[in-house]
Amino acid sequence: MSQVDEVASAWERIVGWLRRNAPASAEALRPGASDEEIARLDAALGFDIPDVLEVWLRLNNGSTAKDSEKPIPGGGTALLPHRDSLVLPGGMRFLGCKEIAHRHAEYLYIARDIGDDEYWKSPWIAVMEQSDAPYGIILDAQNPSGPPPLLRFSEGDYPTSFLPSLGDFLRPLSDLLETGQAPGSVMAHERFTVAEGRLRWRE
């Protein structure tokens, strides 16, 4: 199975499980990204996103459908993530095209501002993030010879290697949701509950 097919298959299993077991969380998933949204994201990043990310976004354009924004005094807006957005382990939400582009620009600006090219590189794409702090997962698009690996990032630290591919994250997650276990994988120790139709990850 190709990496693209693996990502699509695993995510479809996850979405199916959410719809059957945690419908309130499933409602946080946006419809798939359009050609225009993908094109705008490519333009904002300055390169075409990897196929594995494109197929994921075309299935669902993030888990931010219930998020909202409020104006900030002096201009701009602040994002107010909804608790149902946190469909991924670690209390993370799946970022859509708009959020990915915004985070990419923000982190590159910080890298330039502090004069540290190692803080954030242009091919790094934040695809999952906690709602209350800059902690999450990067898809590293600078690997032209194979599937883009995942990096883990956190405030104040340089990103570090996490998993060989996006499929290595989503496949065991689908196993965990369907069977309650994913031995030998990054999900082996993750635990969750469902209450009132909502998925909640235990810390």
PDB file of C-alpha atoms in Angstrom:
ATOM      1  CA  MET A   1       0.000   0.000   0.000  1.00  0.00           C
ATOM      2  CA  SER A   2       1.357   3.432  -0.909  1.00  0.00           C
ATOM      3  CA  GLN A   3       1.871   6.090   1.764  1.00  0.00           C
ATOM      4  CA  VAL A   4      -1.001   8.121   0.308  1.00  0.00           C
ATOM      5  CA  ASP A   5      -3.343   5.123   0.406  1.00  0.00           C
ATOM      6  CA  GLU A   6      -2.225   4.280   3.941  1.00  0.00           C
ATOM      7  CA  VAL A   7      -2.980   7.795   5.180  1.00  0.00           C
ATOM      8  CA  ALA A   8      -6.365   7.862   3.435  1.00  0.00           C
ATOM      9  CA  SER A   9      -7.352   4.407   4.721  1.00  0.00           C
ATOM     10  CA  ALA A  10      -6.303   5.124   8.312  1.00  0.00           C
ATOM     11  CA  TRP A  11      -8.035   8.508   8.413  1.00  0.00           C
ATOM     12  CA  GLU A  12     -11.248   7.099   6.943  1.00  0.00           C
ATOM     13  CA  ARG A  13     -11.234   4.481   9.724  1.00  0.00           C
ATOM     14  CA  ILE A  14     -10.722   7.209  12.332  1.00  0.00           C
ATOM     15  CA  VAL A  15     -13.518   9.367  10.941  1.00  0.00           C
ATOM     16  CA  GLY A  16     -15.852   6.359  10.747  1.00  0.00           C
ATOM     17  CA  TRP A  17     -15.140   5.541  14.384  1.00  0.00           C
ATOM     18  CA  LEU A  18     -15.762   9.149  15.449  1.00  0.00           C
ATOM     19  CA  ARG A  19     -19.072   9.298  13.611  1.00  0.00           C
ATOM     20  CA  ARG A  20     -20.240   6.072  15.249  1.00  0.00           C
ATOM     21  CA  ASN A  21     -18.915   6.653  18.747  1.00  0.00           C
ATOM     22  CA  ALA A  22     -18.151  10.347  19.256  1.00  0.00           C
ATOM     23  CA  PRO A  23     -20.448  12.297  16.924  1.00  0.00           C
ATOM     24  CA  ALA A  24     -19.896  15.614  18.719  1.00  0.00           C
ATOM     25  CA  SER A  25     -16.174  15.291  18.011  1.00  0.00           C
ATOM     26  CA  ALA A  26     -16.857  14.211  14.423  1.00  0.00           C
ATOM     27  CA  GLU A  27     -18.808  17.437  13.927  1.00  0.00           C
ATOM     28  CA  ALA A  28     -15.568  19.374  14.518  1.00  0.00           C
ATOM     29  CA  LEU A  29     -14.148  17.960  11.272  1.00  0.00           C
ATOM     30  CA  ARG A  30     -14.399  20.325   8.354  1.00  0.00           C
ATOM     31  CA  PRO A  31     -15.362  19.127   4.862  1.00  0.00           C
ATOM     32  CA  GLY A  32     -12.491  18.276   2.573  1.00  0.00           C
ATOM     33  CA  ALA A  33     -10.318  21.091   1.240  1.00  0.00           C
ATOM     34  CA  SER A  34     -11.141  22.365  -2.250  1.00  0.00           C
ATOM     35  CA  ASP A  35      -8.721  22.808  -5.156  1.00  0.00           C
ATOM     36  CA  GLU A  36      -8.719  26.543  -4.402  1.00  0.00           C
ATOM     37  CA  GLU A  37      -7.877  26.011  -0.722  1.00  0.00           C
ATOM     38  CA  ILE A  38      -5.026  23.641  -1.584  1.00  0.00           C
ATOM     39  CA  ALA A  39      -3.708  26.115  -4.170  1.00  0.00           C
ATOM     40  CA  ARG A  40      -3.816  28.968  -1.639  1.00  0.00           C
ATOM     41  CA  LEU A  41      -1.926  26.843   0.883  1.00  0.00           C
ATOM     42  CA  ASP A  42       0.736  25.924  -1.690  1.00  0.00           C
ATOM     43  CA  ALA A  43       1.129  29.604  -2.547  1.00  0.00           C
ATOM     44  CA  ALA A  44       1.378  30.630   1.110  1.00  0.00           C
ATOM     45  CA  LEU A  45       4.042  28.006   1.821  1.00  0.00           C
ATOM     46  CA  GLY A  46       5.947  28.659  -1.385  1.00  0.00           C
ATOM     47  CA  PHE A  47       5.938  25.001  -2.461  1.00  0.00           C
ATOM     48  CA  ASP A  48       3.474  22.199  -3.198  1.00  0.00           C
ATOM     49  CA  ILE A  49       2.450  20.288  -0.090  1.00  0.00           C
ATOM     50  CA  PRO A  50       3.367  16.566   0.028  1.00  0.00           C
ATOM     51  CA  ASP A  51       0.804  14.135  -1.406  1.00  0.00           C
ATOM     52  CA  VAL A  52       0.167  12.567   2.009  1.00  0.00           C
ATOM     53  CA  LEU A  53      -0.870  15.928   3.447  1.00  0.00           C
ATOM     54  CA  GLU A  54      -2.948  16.819   0.414  1.00  0.00           C
ATOM     55  CA  VAL A  55      -4.958  13.597   0.630  1.00  0.00           C
ATOM     56  CA  TRP A  56      -5.529  14.160   4.353  1.00  0.00           C
ATOM     57  CA  LEU A  57      -6.719  17.729   3.812  1.00  0.00           C
ATOM     58  CA  ARG A  58      -8.933  16.692   0.904  1.00  0.00           C
ATOM     59  CA  LEU A  59     -10.670  14.230   3.223  1.00  0.00           C
ATOM     60  CA  ASN A  60     -11.106  16.790   6.019  1.00  0.00           C
ATOM     61  CA  ASN A  61      -9.735  20.315   6.098  1.00  0.00           C
ATOM     62  CA  GLY A  62      -8.803  20.183   9.786  1.00  0.00           C
ATOM     63  CA  SER A  63     -10.779  19.605  12.982  1.00  0.00           C
ATOM     64  CA  THR A  64     -11.487  23.299  13.540  1.00  0.00           C
ATOM     65  CA  ALA A  65     -15.116  23.556  12.407  1.00  0.00           C
ATOM     66  CA  LYS A  66     -16.305  24.598  15.887  1.00  0.00           C
ATOM     67  CA  ASP A  67     -13.478  27.037  16.595  1.00  0.00           C
ATOM     68  CA  SER A  68     -14.253  30.748  16.745  1.00  0.00           C
ATOM     69  CA  GLU A  69     -12.417  34.063  16.738  1.00  0.00           C
ATOM     70  CA  LYS A  70     -12.670  37.223  18.795  1.00  0.00           C
ATOM     71  CA  PRO A  71     -11.317  40.695  18.039  1.00  0.00           C
ATOM     72  CA  ILE A  72      -8.164  41.855  19.826  1.00  0.00           C
ATOM     73  CA  PRO A  73      -8.014  45.456  21.075  1.00  0.00           C
ATOM     74  CA  GLY A  74      -5.802  47.373  18.685  1.00  0.00           C
ATOM     75  CA  GLY A  75      -6.534  45.119  15.724  1.00  0.00           C
ATOM     76  CA  GLY A  76      -6.417  41.484  14.697  1.00  0.00           C
ATOM     77  CA  THR A  77      -8.230  38.463  16.059  1.00  0.00           C
ATOM     78  CA  ALA A  78      -7.570  35.718  18.607  1.00  0.00           C
ATOM     79  CA  LEU A  79      -8.485  32.110  17.901  1.00  0.00           C
ATOM     80  CA  LEU A  80     -10.753  30.377  20.394  1.00  0.00           C
ATOM     81  CA  PRO A  81     -10.348  26.620  19.854  1.00  0.00           C
ATOM     82  CA  HIS A  82     -13.358  24.492  20.775  1.00  0.00           C
ATOM     83  CA  ARG A  83     -12.823  21.485  23.031  1.00  0.00           C
ATOM     84  CA  ASP A  84     -14.261  19.198  20.351  1.00  0.00           C
ATOM     85  CA  SER A  85     -11.396  20.185  18.036  1.00  0.00           C
ATOM     86  CA  LEU A  86      -8.982  18.083  20.105  1.00  0.00           C
ATOM     87  CA  VAL A  87      -9.540  14.821  18.264  1.00  0.00           C
ATOM     88  CA  LEU A  88      -5.881  13.717  18.323  1.00  0.00           C
ATOM     89  CA  PRO A  89      -3.828  12.266  21.199  1.00  0.00           C
ATOM     90  CA  GLY A  90      -2.042  14.760  23.399  1.00  0.00           C
ATOM     91  CA  GLY A  91      -5.003  17.133  23.221  1.00  0.00           C
ATOM     92  CA  MET A  92      -4.065  18.146  19.689  1.00  0.00           C
ATOM     93  CA  ARG A  93      -6.231  19.408  16.881  1.00  0.00           C
ATOM     94  CA  PHE A  94      -5.773  18.723  13.190  1.00  0.00           C
ATOM     95  CA  LEU A  95      -4.867  22.001  11.476  1.00  0.00           C
ATOM     96  CA  GLY A  96      -6.610  22.912   8.229  1.00  0.00           C
ATOM     97  CA  CYS A  97      -5.211  24.857   5.275  1.00  0.00           C
ATOM     98  CA  LYS A  98      -5.842  28.269   6.838  1.00  0.00           C
ATOM     99  CA  GLU A  99      -4.280  27.349  10.191  1.00  0.00           C
ATOM    100  CA  ILE A 100      -1.292  25.648   8.547  1.00  0.00           C
ATOM    101  CA  ALA A 101      -0.533  28.738   6.448  1.00  0.00           C
ATOM    102  CA  HIS A 102      -0.906  31.021   9.471  1.00  0.00           C
ATOM    103  CA  ARG A 103       1.374  28.905  11.680  1.00  0.00           C
ATOM    104  CA  HIS A 104       3.987  28.575   8.930  1.00  0.00           C
ATOM    105  CA  ALA A 105       4.215  32.328   8.515  1.00  0.00           C
ATOM    106  CA  GLU A 106       4.213  32.891  12.264  1.00  0.00           C
ATOM    107  CA  TYR A 107       7.020  30.448  13.056  1.00  0.00           C
ATOM    108  CA  LEU A 108       9.199  31.625  10.164  1.00  0.00           C
ATOM    109  CA  TYR A 109       8.714  35.198  11.389  1.00  0.00           C
ATOM    110  CA  ILE A 110       9.870  34.181  14.866  1.00  0.00           C
ATOM    111  CA  ALA A 111      12.936  32.437  13.396  1.00  0.00           C
ATOM    112  CA  ARG A 112      13.873  35.591  11.471  1.00  0.00           C
ATOM    113  CA  ASP A 113      13.122  37.813  14.440  1.00  0.00           C
ATOM    114  CA  ILE A 114      15.429  35.901  16.783  1.00  0.00           C
ATOM    115  CA  GLY A 115      18.028  35.336  14.054  1.00  0.00           C
ATOM    116  CA  ASP A 116      17.959  31.544  14.402  1.00  0.00           C
ATOM    117  CA  ASP A 117      17.448  29.555  11.192  1.00  0.00           C
ATOM    118  CA  GLU A 118      17.325  26.327  13.207  1.00  0.00           C
ATOM    119  CA  TYR A 119      14.204  27.432  15.088  1.00  0.00           C
ATOM    120  CA  TRP A 120      11.973  26.878  12.051  1.00  0.00           C
ATOM    121  CA  LYS A 121      12.741  25.900   8.462  1.00  0.00           C
ATOM    122  CA  SER A 122      10.598  26.668   5.439  1.00  0.00           C
ATOM    123  CA  PRO A 123       9.872  22.983   4.574  1.00  0.00           C
ATOM    124  CA  TRP A 124       8.465  22.355   8.059  1.00  0.00           C
ATOM    125  CA  ILE A 125       4.651  22.233   8.074  1.00  0.00           C
ATOM    126  CA  ALA A 126       2.824  22.219  11.415  1.00  0.00           C
ATOM    127  CA  VAL A 127      -0.104  19.828  10.933  1.00  0.00           C
ATOM    128  CA  MET A 128      -1.187  19.087  14.534  1.00  0.00           C
ATOM    129  CA  GLU A 129      -1.071  21.395  17.518  1.00  0.00           C
ATOM    130  CA  GLN A 130      -2.335  21.723  21.065  1.00  0.00           C
ATOM    131  CA  SER A 131      -4.939  24.413  21.520  1.00  0.00           C
ATOM    132  CA  ASP A 132      -3.365  26.227  24.459  1.00  0.00           C
ATOM    133  CA  ALA A 133       0.369  26.179  23.693  1.00  0.00           C
ATOM    134  CA  PRO A 134       2.792  25.815  20.755  1.00  0.00           C
ATOM    135  CA  TYR A 135       3.270  22.073  21.063  1.00  0.00           C
ATOM    136  CA  GLY A 136       2.585  19.752  18.174  1.00  0.00           C
ATOM    137  CA  ILE A 137       3.700  17.759  15.162  1.00  0.00           C
ATOM    138  CA  ILE A 138       5.482  18.904  11.991  1.00  0.00           C
ATOM    139  CA  LEU A 139       5.449  17.250   8.576  1.00  0.00           C
ATOM    140  CA  ASP A 140       8.979  17.706   7.233  1.00  0.00           C
ATOM    141  CA  ALA A 141       8.634  18.329   3.483  1.00  0.00           C
ATOM    142  CA  GLN A 142      12.374  18.573   2.789  1.00  0.00           C
ATOM    143  CA  ASN A 143      12.744  14.805   2.197  1.00  0.00           C
ATOM    144  CA  PRO A 144      12.420  14.396  -1.609  1.00  0.00           C
ATOM    145  CA  SER A 145      13.339  10.709  -1.732  1.00  0.00           C
ATOM    146  CA  GLY A 146      10.674   9.198   0.482  1.00  0.00           C
ATOM    147  CA  PRO A 147       7.638   9.879   2.671  1.00  0.00           C
ATOM    148  CA  PRO A 148       7.957  13.087   4.695  1.00  0.00           C
ATOM    149  CA  PRO A 149       8.832  12.231   8.312  1.00  0.00           C
ATOM    150  CA  LEU A 150       7.188  13.729  11.364  1.00  0.00           C
ATOM    151  CA  LEU A 151       8.958  15.958  13.868  1.00  0.00           C
ATOM    152  CA  ARG A 152       7.782  16.917  17.334  1.00  0.00           C
ATOM    153  CA  PHE A 153       7.985  20.585  18.359  1.00  0.00           C
ATOM    154  CA  SER A 154       7.471  22.435  21.626  1.00  0.00           C
ATOM    155  CA  GLU A 155       7.886  25.957  22.901  1.00  0.00           C
ATOM    156  CA  GLY A 156      11.490  26.818  23.635  1.00  0.00           C
ATOM    157  CA  ASP A 157      12.958  23.670  22.041  1.00  0.00           C
ATOM    158  CA  TYR A 158      14.159  22.795  18.565  1.00  0.00           C
ATOM    159  CA  PRO A 159      11.985  20.256  16.702  1.00  0.00           C
ATOM    160  CA  THR A 160      13.122  16.655  17.096  1.00  0.00           C
ATOM    161  CA  SER A 161      12.562  13.450  15.127  1.00  0.00           C
ATOM    162  CA  PHE A 162       9.280  11.704  15.945  1.00  0.00           C
ATOM    163  CA  LEU A 163       8.067   9.161  13.350  1.00  0.00           C
ATOM    164  CA  PRO A 164       9.091   8.059   9.832  1.00  0.00           C
ATOM    165  CA  SER A 165       5.779   9.021   8.231  1.00  0.00           C
ATOM    166  CA  LEU A 166       2.266  10.353   8.745  1.00  0.00           C
ATOM    167  CA  GLY A 167       0.940   6.839   8.232  1.00  0.00           C
ATOM    168  CA  ASP A 168       2.960   5.715  11.256  1.00  0.00           C
ATOM    169  CA  PHE A 169       0.876   8.115  13.334  1.00  0.00           C
ATOM    170  CA  LEU A 170      -2.581   7.617  11.846  1.00  0.00           C
ATOM    171  CA  ARG A 171      -2.495   3.832  11.379  1.00  0.00           C
ATOM    172  CA  PRO A 172      -1.913   2.955  15.073  1.00  0.00           C
ATOM    173  CA  LEU A 173      -4.371   5.689  16.058  1.00  0.00           C
ATOM    174  CA  SER A 174      -7.076   3.985  14.007  1.00  0.00           C
ATOM    175  CA  ASP A 175      -6.157   0.650  15.622  1.00  0.00           C
ATOM    176  CA  LEU A 176      -6.322   2.188  19.094  1.00  0.00           C
ATOM    177  CA  LEU A 177      -9.753   3.712  18.561  1.00  0.00           C
ATOM    178  CA  GLU A 178     -11.216   0.551  17.032  1.00  0.00           C
ATOM    179  CA  THR A 179      -9.711  -2.011  19.420  1.00  0.00           C
ATOM    180  CA  GLY A 180      -8.610  -0.047  22.487  1.00  0.00           C
ATOM    181  CA  GLN A 181      -4.976  -0.951  21.996  1.00  0.00           C
ATOM    182  CA  ALA A 182      -2.046  -0.439  19.642  1.00  0.00           C
ATOM    183  CA  PRO A 183       0.843  -2.448  21.136  1.00  0.00           C
ATOM    184  CA  GLY A 184       4.373  -1.686  19.993  1.00  0.00           C
ATOM    185  CA  SER A 185       3.415   1.680  18.497  1.00  0.00           C
ATOM    186  CA  VAL A 186       3.550   5.327  19.476  1.00  0.00           C
ATOM    187  CA  MET A 187      -0.076   4.927  20.622  1.00  0.00           C
ATOM    188  CA  ALA A 188       0.661   2.036  22.997  1.00  0.00           C
ATOM    189  CA  HIS A 189       0.209   4.130  26.142  1.00  0.00           C
ATOM    190  CA  GLU A 190      -2.454   6.556  24.951  1.00  0.00           C
ATOM    191  CA  ARG A 191      -5.849   6.303  26.657  1.00  0.00           C
ATOM    192  CA  PHE A 192      -9.184   7.917  25.907  1.00  0.00           C
ATOM    193  CA  THR A 193     -12.756   8.145  27.115  1.00  0.00           C
ATOM    194  CA  VAL A 194     -16.017   9.039  25.396  1.00  0.00           C
ATOM    195  CA  ALA A 195     -18.681  11.011  27.238  1.00  0.00           C
ATOM    196  CA  GLU A 196     -21.734  12.728  25.809  1.00  0.00           C
ATOM    197  CA  GLY A 197     -20.568  11.870  22.315  1.00  0.00           C
ATOM    198  CA  ARG A 198     -17.182  13.520  22.813  1.00  0.00           C
ATOM    199  CA  LEU A 199     -13.723  11.957  22.567  1.00  0.00           C
ATOM    200  CA  ARG A 200     -11.400  12.936  25.399  1.00  0.00           C
ATOM    201  CA  TRP A 201      -7.720  12.018  25.597  1.00  0.00           C
ATOM    202  CA  ARG A 202      -6.283  11.359  29.044  1.00  0.00           C
ATOM    203  CA  GLU A 203      -3.172  13.267  30.039  1.00  0.00           C
TER     204      GLU A 203
END
